[in-house]
PDB file of C-alpha atoms in Angstrom:
ATOM      1  CA  MET A 225     144.538  61.162 115.670  1.00 50.00           C
ATOM      2  CA  LYS A 226     144.316  62.709 119.129  1.00 53.00           C
ATOM      3  CA  LYS A 227     144.758  59.326 120.811  1.00 55.00           C
ATOM      4  CA  ASN A 228     147.760  58.604 118.569  1.00 58.00           C
ATOM      5  CA  ASN A 229     149.420  61.831 119.736  1.00 61.00           C
ATOM      6  CA  THR A 230     148.726  60.904 123.355  1.00 58.00           C
ATOM      7  CA  PHE A 231     150.303  57.491 122.856  1.00 56.00           C
ATOM      8  CA  LYS A 232     153.374  59.042 121.189  1.00 57.00           C
ATOM      9  CA  LEU A 233     153.834  61.409 124.125  1.00 59.00           C
ATOM     10  CA  PHE A 234     153.412  58.518 126.551  1.00 59.00           C
ATOM     11  CA  THR A 235     156.096  56.516 124.684  1.00 58.00           C
ATOM     12  CA  LEU A 236     158.494  59.479 124.598  1.00 57.00           C
ATOM     13  CA  VAL A 237     158.219  60.081 128.336  1.00 56.00           C
ATOM     14  CA  ALA A 238     158.756  56.366 128.992  1.00 57.00           C
ATOM     15  CA  MET A 239     161.946  56.381 126.884  1.00 54.00           C
ATOM     16  CA  LEU A 240     163.269  59.439 128.713  1.00 56.00           C
ATOM     17  CA  PHE A 241     162.714  57.656 132.006  1.00 53.00           C
ATOM     18  CA  ILE A 242     164.653  54.600 130.828  1.00 51.00           C
ATOM     19  CA  PHE A 243     167.561  56.702 129.555  1.00 52.00           C
ATOM     20  CA  ALA A 244     167.640  58.668 132.805  1.00 51.00           C
ATOM     21  CA  GLY A 245     168.452  55.484 134.686  1.00 49.00           C
ATOM     22  CA  ALA A 246     171.190  54.421 132.309  1.00 49.00           C
ATOM     23  CA  GLY A 247     173.819  56.448 134.171  1.00 51.00           C
ATOM     24  CA  ARG A 248     175.057  56.033 137.710  1.00 51.00           C
ATOM     25  CA  ALA A 249     172.082  56.428 140.026  1.00 56.00           C
ATOM     26  CA  GLN A 250     170.522  54.751 143.037  1.00 67.00           C
ATOM     27  CA  VAL A 251     167.390  52.722 142.299  1.00 68.00           C
ATOM     28  CA  VAL A 252     164.577  53.316 144.789  1.00 75.00           C
ATOM     29  CA  SER A 253     160.969  52.165 145.016  1.00 81.00           C
ATOM     30  CA  GLY A 254     157.926  52.604 147.174  1.00 86.00           C
ATOM     31  CA  ILE A 255     154.365  51.548 147.915  1.00 89.00           C
ATOM     32  CA  TYR A 256     151.658  54.154 148.572  1.00 88.00           C
ATOM     33  CA  PHE A 257     148.204  54.096 150.127  1.00 88.00           C
ATOM     34  CA  ASN A 258     145.735  56.840 149.373  1.00 84.00           C
ATOM     35  CA  ALA A 259     142.387  58.349 150.233  1.00 83.00           C
ATOM     36  CA  LEU A 260     140.581  59.918 147.277  1.00 83.00           C
ATOM     37  CA  ILE A 261     138.269  62.902 146.985  1.00 83.00           C
ATOM     38  CA  PRO A 262     136.696  63.022 143.481  1.00 83.00           C
ATOM     39  CA  THR A 263     136.619  66.271 141.465  1.00 82.00           C
ATOM     40  CA  GLY A 264     135.084  67.533 138.236  1.00 76.00           C
ATOM     41  CA  ASP A 265     132.472  65.346 136.555  1.00 75.00           C
ATOM     42  CA  PHE A 266     133.636  62.532 138.824  1.00 76.00           C
ATOM     43  CA  ALA A 267     132.085  64.332 141.815  1.00 75.00           C
ATOM     44  CA  LYS A 268     128.654  64.991 140.321  1.00 72.00           C
ATOM     45  CA  ASP A 269     125.562  63.544 141.899  1.00 68.00           C
ATOM     46  CA  TYR A 270     123.280  61.051 140.207  1.00 61.00           C
ATOM     47  CA  THR A 271     120.332  62.615 138.384  1.00 61.00           C
ATOM     48  CA  GLY A 272     118.420  59.533 137.245  1.00 56.00           C
ATOM     49  CA  THR A 273     119.610  59.798 133.634  1.00 57.00           C
ATOM     50  CA  LEU A 274     120.076  56.513 131.767  1.00 52.00           C
ATOM     51  CA  PRO A 275     122.688  55.263 131.385  1.00 48.00           C
ATOM     52  CA  MET A 276     124.404  56.480 134.532  1.00 52.00           C
ATOM     53  CA  GLY A 277     127.546  57.216 132.564  1.00 48.00           C
ATOM     54  CA  ARG A 278     130.283  56.369 135.055  1.00 47.00           C
ATOM     55  CA  SER A 279     130.834  59.958 136.076  1.00 52.00           C
ATOM     56  CA  ASN A 280     128.359  60.285 138.915  1.00 57.00           C
ATOM     57  CA  ILE A 281     130.400  59.035 141.835  1.00 61.00           C
ATOM     58  CA  GLY A 282     129.223  61.766 144.210  1.00 59.00           C
ATOM     59  CA  SER A 283     131.150  64.459 146.068  1.00 56.00           C
ATOM     60  CA  ASP A 284     131.209  62.576 149.371  1.00 54.00           C
ATOM     61  CA  ALA A 285     132.760  59.380 147.987  1.00 53.00           C
ATOM     62  CA  VAL A 286     136.207  58.423 149.314  1.00 57.00           C
ATOM     63  CA  MET A 287     138.116  55.238 148.544  1.00 62.00           C
ATOM     64  CA  GLY A 288     141.658  53.954 149.054  1.00 63.00           C
ATOM     65  CA  ILE A 289     143.978  52.945 146.229  1.00 70.00           C
ATOM     66  CA  GLY A 290     147.376  51.305 145.877  1.00 76.00           C
ATOM     67  CA  THR A 291     150.367  52.687 143.979  1.00 81.00           C
ATOM     68  CA  TYR A 292     153.750  51.174 143.173  1.00 80.00           C
ATOM     69  CA  ARG A 293     156.661  53.400 142.131  1.00 78.00           C
ATOM     70  CA  ILE A 294     160.236  52.854 140.986  1.00 76.00           C
ATOM     71  CA  GLY A 295     162.753  55.629 140.405  1.00 72.00           C
ATOM     72  CA  TYR A 296     166.385  56.707 140.161  1.00 65.00           C
ATOM     73  CA  ASP A 297     167.988  59.125 142.637  1.00 66.00           C
ATOM     74  CA  PHE A 298     170.417  61.813 141.455  1.00 62.00           C
ATOM     75  CA  ASP A 299     171.969  64.213 143.987  1.00 63.00           C
ATOM     76  CA  ILE A 300     171.815  67.608 142.257  1.00 59.00           C
ATOM     77  CA  TYR A 301     171.078  70.563 144.573  1.00 61.00           C
ATOM     78  CA  GLY A 302     168.918  68.222 146.592  1.00 65.00           C
ATOM     79  CA  THR A 303     167.700  64.939 145.129  1.00 83.00           C
ATOM     80  CA  ILE A 304     166.104  64.677 141.694  1.00 82.00           C
ATOM     81  CA  GLN A 305     164.261  61.443 141.024  1.00 83.00           C
ATOM     82  CA  PRO A 306     162.805  60.442 137.651  1.00 83.00           C
ATOM     83  CA  PHE A 307     160.086  57.910 138.430  1.00 86.00           C
ATOM     84  CA  ALA A 308     157.545  55.561 136.924  1.00 86.00           C
ATOM     85  CA  GLU A 309     154.413  54.553 138.794  1.00 88.00           C
ATOM     86  CA  ALA A 310     151.255  52.555 138.284  1.00 89.00           C
ATOM     87  CA  SER A 311     148.116  52.830 140.401  1.00 89.00           C
ATOM     88  CA  PHE A 312     145.001  50.734 140.684  1.00 86.00           C
ATOM     89  CA  ASN A 313     142.076  52.925 141.712  1.00 84.00           C
ATOM     90  CA  TRP A 314     138.712  51.410 142.592  1.00 80.00           C
ATOM     91  CA  ASN A 315     135.697  53.524 143.478  1.00 78.00           C
ATOM     92  CA  ARG A 316     132.046  52.908 144.131  1.00 75.00           C
ATOM     93  CA  ILE A 317     129.398  55.592 144.102  1.00 75.00           C
ATOM     94  CA  SER A 318     128.591  57.379 147.337  1.00 74.00           C
ATOM     95  CA  SER A 319     125.905  56.087 149.670  1.00 74.00           C
ATOM     96  CA  ASP A 320     123.527  58.933 148.765  1.00 73.00           C
ATOM     97  CA  ASN A 321     123.983  58.192 145.068  1.00 75.00           C
ATOM     98  CA  ARG A 322     123.424  54.479 145.634  1.00 76.00           C
ATOM     99  CA  ASP A 323     120.151  55.272 147.393  1.00 77.00           C
ATOM    100  CA  ALA A 324     119.093  57.617 144.574  1.00 75.00           C
ATOM    101  CA  TYR A 325     120.052  55.068 141.927  1.00 76.00           C
ATOM    102  CA  GLU A 326     118.089  52.270 143.615  1.00 78.00           C
ATOM    103  CA  GLU A 327     115.096  54.567 144.121  1.00 77.00           C
ATOM    104  CA  VAL A 328     114.930  55.148 140.361  1.00 75.00           C
ATOM    105  CA  MET A 329     116.104  51.726 139.138  1.00 76.00           C
ATOM    106  CA  GLY A 330     114.845  49.467 141.930  1.00 75.00           C
ATOM    107  CA  ASN A 331     116.476  47.684 144.842  1.00 74.00           C
ATOM    108  CA  ASP A 332     117.627  44.826 142.609  1.00 78.00           C
ATOM    109  CA  ALA A 333     119.603  47.173 140.359  1.00 80.00           C
ATOM    110  CA  LYS A 334     123.378  46.748 140.103  1.00 79.00           C
ATOM    111  CA  ASN A 335     124.963  50.189 140.380  1.00 76.00           C
ATOM    112  CA  PRO A 336     128.260  50.840 138.609  1.00 75.00           C
ATOM    113  CA  LYS A 337     131.833  50.704 139.936  1.00 78.00           C
ATOM    114  CA  TYR A 338     134.810  52.705 138.658  1.00 80.00           C
ATOM    115  CA  PHE A 339     138.281  51.430 137.772  1.00 83.00           C
ATOM    116  CA  ASN A 340     141.158  53.781 136.883  1.00 87.00           C
ATOM    117  CA  ILE A 341     144.706  52.594 136.189  1.00 91.00           C
ATOM    118  CA  PRO A 342     146.944  55.643 135.574  1.00 92.00           C
ATOM    119  CA  ILE A 343     150.511  54.852 134.456  1.00 91.00           C
ATOM    120  CA  LEU A 344     152.729  57.899 134.918  1.00 91.00           C
ATOM    121  CA  PHE A 345     156.328  58.982 134.321  1.00 89.00           C
ATOM    122  CA  GLY A 346     157.598  62.061 136.111  1.00 88.00           C
ATOM    123  CA  ILE A 347     160.115  63.963 138.203  1.00 88.00           C
ATOM    124  CA  ASN A 348     160.285  64.158 141.998  1.00 90.00           C
ATOM    125  CA  TYR A 349     162.484  66.782 143.683  1.00 91.00           C
ATOM    126  CA  ARG A 350     163.416  66.500 147.365  1.00 89.00           C
ATOM    127  CA  TYR A 351     165.285  68.903 149.619  1.00 90.00           C
ATOM    128  CA  GLU A 352     166.676  67.801 152.979  1.00 88.00           C
ATOM    129  CA  PHE A 353     165.979  70.190 155.862  1.00 87.00           C
ATOM    130  CA  MET A 354     167.215  67.905 158.645  1.00 88.00           C
ATOM    131  CA  PRO A 355     169.872  65.308 157.688  1.00 85.00           C
ATOM    132  CA  ASP A 356     168.424  61.780 157.670  1.00 83.00           C
ATOM    133  CA  MET A 357     165.291  63.097 159.373  1.00 90.00           C
ATOM    134  CA  LEU A 358     163.071  65.399 157.286  1.00 94.00           C
ATOM    135  CA  GLU A 359     162.775  66.222 153.568  1.00 94.00           C
ATOM    136  CA  ALA A 360     160.235  68.226 151.597  1.00 95.00           C
ATOM    137  CA  PHE A 361     159.268  67.147 148.083  1.00 95.00           C
ATOM    138  CA  GLY A 362     157.401  68.329 145.030  1.00 96.00           C
ATOM    139  CA  GLU A 363     156.657  66.342 141.891  1.00 94.00           C
ATOM    140  CA  PHE A 364     154.760  66.079 138.643  1.00 93.00           C
ATOM    141  CA  GLY A 365     154.060  63.271 136.205  1.00 93.00           C
ATOM    142  CA  LEU A 366     152.515  62.611 132.801  1.00 91.00           C
ATOM    143  CA  GLY A 367     151.097  59.464 131.284  1.00 91.00           C
ATOM    144  CA  MET A 368     147.928  57.618 130.374  1.00 91.00           C
ATOM    145  CA  ASP A 369     144.857  56.575 132.323  1.00 93.00           C
ATOM    146  CA  PHE A 370     143.046  53.339 131.545  1.00 92.00           C
ATOM    147  CA  PHE A 371     139.425  53.772 132.594  1.00 88.00           C
ATOM    148  CA  LYS A 372     137.010  50.843 132.839  1.00 84.00           C
ATOM    149  CA  ALA A 373     133.473  51.112 134.069  1.00 80.00           C
ATOM    150  CA  GLY A 374     131.755  48.148 135.631  1.00 79.00           C
ATOM    151  CA  GLY A 375     128.374  47.111 134.297  1.00 79.00           C
ATOM    152  CA  GLU A 376     124.880  48.208 135.245  1.00 80.00           C
ATOM    153  CA  LYS A 377     121.879  45.908 135.564  1.00 82.00           C
ATOM    154  CA  TYR A 378     118.268  46.824 136.206  1.00 80.00           C
ATOM    155  CA  LYS A 379     114.690  45.791 135.427  1.00 81.00           C
ATOM    156  CA  ILE A 380     111.809  47.804 134.030  1.00 78.00           C
ATOM    157  CA  THR A 381     108.193  46.681 134.224  1.00 77.00           C
ATOM    158  CA  GLY A 382     106.004  47.840 131.359  1.00 74.00           C
ATOM    159  CA  ALA A 383     102.377  48.925 131.472  1.00 74.00           C
ATOM    160  CA  ASN A 384     101.321  45.411 130.438  1.00 78.00           C
ATOM    161  CA  GLY A 385     103.279  43.868 133.312  1.00 75.00           C
ATOM    162  CA  GLN A 386     106.078  42.623 131.055  1.00 78.00           C
ATOM    163  CA  VAL A 387     109.443  42.700 132.882  1.00 78.00           C
ATOM    164  CA  THR A 388     112.495  43.593 130.776  1.00 80.00           C
ATOM    165  CA  ASP A 389     116.023  42.993 132.039  1.00 85.00           C
ATOM    166  CA  TYR A 390     118.661  45.529 130.965  1.00 82.00           C
ATOM    167  CA  ASN A 391     122.413  44.934 131.046  1.00 85.00           C
ATOM    168  CA  LEU A 392     124.941  47.670 130.225  1.00 82.00           C
ATOM    169  CA  LYS A 393     128.630  46.892 129.608  1.00 84.00           C
ATOM    170  CA  TYR A 394     131.234  49.645 129.163  1.00 84.00           C
ATOM    171  CA  LYS A 395     134.365  49.466 127.030  1.00 86.00           C
ATOM    172  CA  LEU A 396     137.906  50.246 128.187  1.00 88.00           C
ATOM    173  CA  ASN A 397     138.759  53.893 127.565  1.00 85.00           C
ATOM    174  CA  THR A 398     142.117  55.706 127.621  1.00 88.00           C
ATOM    175  CA  GLY A 399     142.990  59.345 128.212  1.00 88.00           C
ATOM    176  CA  PHE A 400     145.929  61.650 128.869  1.00 90.00           C
ATOM    177  CA  SER A 401     146.690  61.673 132.597  1.00 93.00           C
ATOM    178  CA  TRP A 402     148.779  63.949 134.804  1.00 94.00           C
ATOM    179  CA  GLU A 403     149.672  64.386 138.453  1.00 95.00           C
ATOM    180  CA  VAL A 404     151.147  67.057 140.745  1.00 97.00           C
ATOM    181  CA  GLY A 405     151.960  66.638 144.406  1.00 96.00           C
ATOM    182  CA  ALA A 406     153.897  67.888 147.424  1.00 97.00           C
ATOM    183  CA  GLY A 407     154.633  66.686 150.935  1.00 97.00           C
ATOM    184  CA  VAL A 408     157.279  65.547 153.392  1.00 96.00           C
ATOM    185  CA  ILE A 409     159.476  62.467 153.846  1.00 94.00           C
ATOM    186  CA  VAL A 410     160.422  61.367 157.363  1.00 94.00           C
ATOM    187  CA  LYS A 411     163.621  59.374 158.002  1.00 87.00           C
ATOM    188  CA  LYS A 412     163.778  58.503 154.280  1.00 84.00           C
ATOM    189  CA  TYR A 413     161.295  55.653 154.689  1.00 89.00           C
ATOM    190  CA  PHE A 414     157.895  57.283 155.263  1.00 94.00           C
ATOM    191  CA  SER A 415     156.115  60.061 153.406  1.00 94.00           C
ATOM    192  CA  ALA A 416     152.862  62.004 153.533  1.00 96.00           C
ATOM    193  CA  GLY A 417     151.616  64.242 150.774  1.00 95.00           C
ATOM    194  CA  ILE A 418     148.699  65.727 148.893  1.00 96.00           C
ATOM    195  CA  HIS A 419     148.361  65.037 145.164  1.00 95.00           C
ATOM    196  CA  TYR A 420     146.013  65.875 142.342  1.00 95.00           C
ATOM    197  CA  ILE A 421     145.528  63.237 139.641  1.00 93.00           C
ATOM    198  CA  GLY A 422     143.861  64.257 136.400  1.00 93.00           C
ATOM    199  CA  TYR A 423     142.468  61.160 134.684  1.00 90.00           C
ATOM    200  CA  GLY A 424     141.754  63.074 131.482  1.00 88.00           C
ATOM    201  CA  ASN A 425     138.699  63.306 129.256  1.00 86.00           C
ATOM    202  CA  HIS A 426     136.833  60.068 128.691  1.00 82.00           C
ATOM    203  CA  LYS A 427     134.000  59.384 126.283  1.00 78.00           C
ATOM    204  CA  MET A 428     132.523  56.107 127.438  1.00 77.00           C
ATOM    205  CA  GLN A 429     131.094  53.645 124.934  1.00 80.00           C
ATOM    206  CA  TYR A 430     128.763  50.873 125.964  1.00 80.00           C
ATOM    207  CA  THR A 431     126.604  48.036 124.717  1.00 83.00           C
ATOM    208  CA  LYS A 432     123.113  47.612 126.116  1.00 80.00           C
ATOM    209  CA  SER A 433     121.147  44.401 125.911  1.00 84.00           C
ATOM    210  CA  SER A 434     117.514  44.029 126.875  1.00 79.00           C
ATOM    211  CA  LYS A 435     115.782  40.724 127.478  1.00 80.00           C
ATOM    212  CA  GLY A 436     112.011  40.464 127.560  1.00 70.00           C
ATOM    213  CA  ASP A 437     109.956  38.699 124.922  1.00 64.00           C
ATOM    214  CA  ALA A 438     113.110  38.955 122.772  1.00 58.00           C
ATOM    215  CA  THR A 439     116.759  39.872 123.307  1.00 69.00           C
ATOM    216  CA  ILE A 440     117.866  43.159 121.739  1.00 72.00           C
ATOM    217  CA  THR A 441     121.427  44.530 121.767  1.00 78.00           C
ATOM    218  CA  ASN A 442     122.497  48.013 120.722  1.00 75.00           C
ATOM    219  CA  SER A 443     125.426  50.374 121.274  1.00 78.00           C
ATOM    220  CA  GLY A 444     125.735  53.939 122.514  1.00 72.00           C
ATOM    221  CA  GLU A 445     128.053  56.382 124.194  1.00 73.00           C
ATOM    222  CA  VAL A 446     128.059  58.815 127.075  1.00 72.00           C
ATOM    223  CA  SER A 447     129.037  62.454 126.584  1.00 69.00           C
ATOM    224  CA  ARG A 448     132.694  63.198 127.268  1.00 76.00           C
ATOM    225  CA  LYS A 449     133.564  63.547 130.953  1.00 78.00           C
ATOM    226  CA  THR A 450     136.534  65.197 132.681  1.00 83.00           C
ATOM    227  CA  LEU A 451     137.607  63.020 135.604  1.00 85.00           C
ATOM    228  CA  GLY A 452     140.060  63.687 138.408  1.00 88.00           C
ATOM    229  CA  THR A 453     140.706  63.161 142.090  1.00 88.00           C
ATOM    230  CA  LEU A 454     142.494  64.736 145.018  1.00 89.00           C
ATOM    231  CA  ALA A 455     144.599  62.133 146.819  1.00 89.00           C
ATOM    232  CA  LEU A 456     145.929  62.151 150.380  1.00 89.00           C
ATOM    233  CA  ARG A 457     148.904  59.806 150.139  1.00 90.00           C
ATOM    234  CA  LEU A 458     150.963  57.835 152.667  1.00 91.00           C
ATOM    235  CA  GLY A 459     154.103  56.186 151.315  1.00 90.00           C
ATOM    236  CA  PHE A 460     156.577  53.537 152.432  1.00 90.00           C
ATOM    237  CA  HIS A 461     159.981  53.707 150.726  1.00 86.00           C
ATOM    238  CA  PHE A 462     162.604  51.011 150.320  1.00 81.00           C
TER     239      PHE A 462
END
């Protein structure tokens, strides 16, 4: 039921965005490059718990992402821009966490990767301080995050010397996502800003197969995690 309500809200915001562009407005778009600083459960360090759970990226992990945005400009006491954007965010765990993971699981272990695809609809407001030179902006957006965890692979050697291969695969998970941000736009074509992206609460489900004398497959889930990231964003507008 909760996911149904999230989807309904996502659909409503998308329809409002489409209707906003139905009138007379200038269509604009942009491409953004970002550096990410994880927050919440996303920033926790690895503790050796199995499965890793896709939340333990580590507080020192930083990774770039790409974002594409399209919007409509309305000149109302500054410029109001309804927008839609989609990002592809890829993260790997921090170097310290990779070392800790391999120390527990072995050097041959495959540590997990993180994939977030937030699709957001929102409002951007810009105010021009210097004509055709400098604008300040603030914005917020709502939508859904599609979260996919890459697999984990490792081996465990039993007391009898039997080696068992383990393979964990995570299912796609969705959650309510939101974003707030502020920054400056220079000469209408370049921008720099700081944003916070909340990926929402995700309860990851996985299947685990083990292969030794026999192959055994079972399912499980990781406790719900609250994921988010602080993003330093550079944009190119056209």
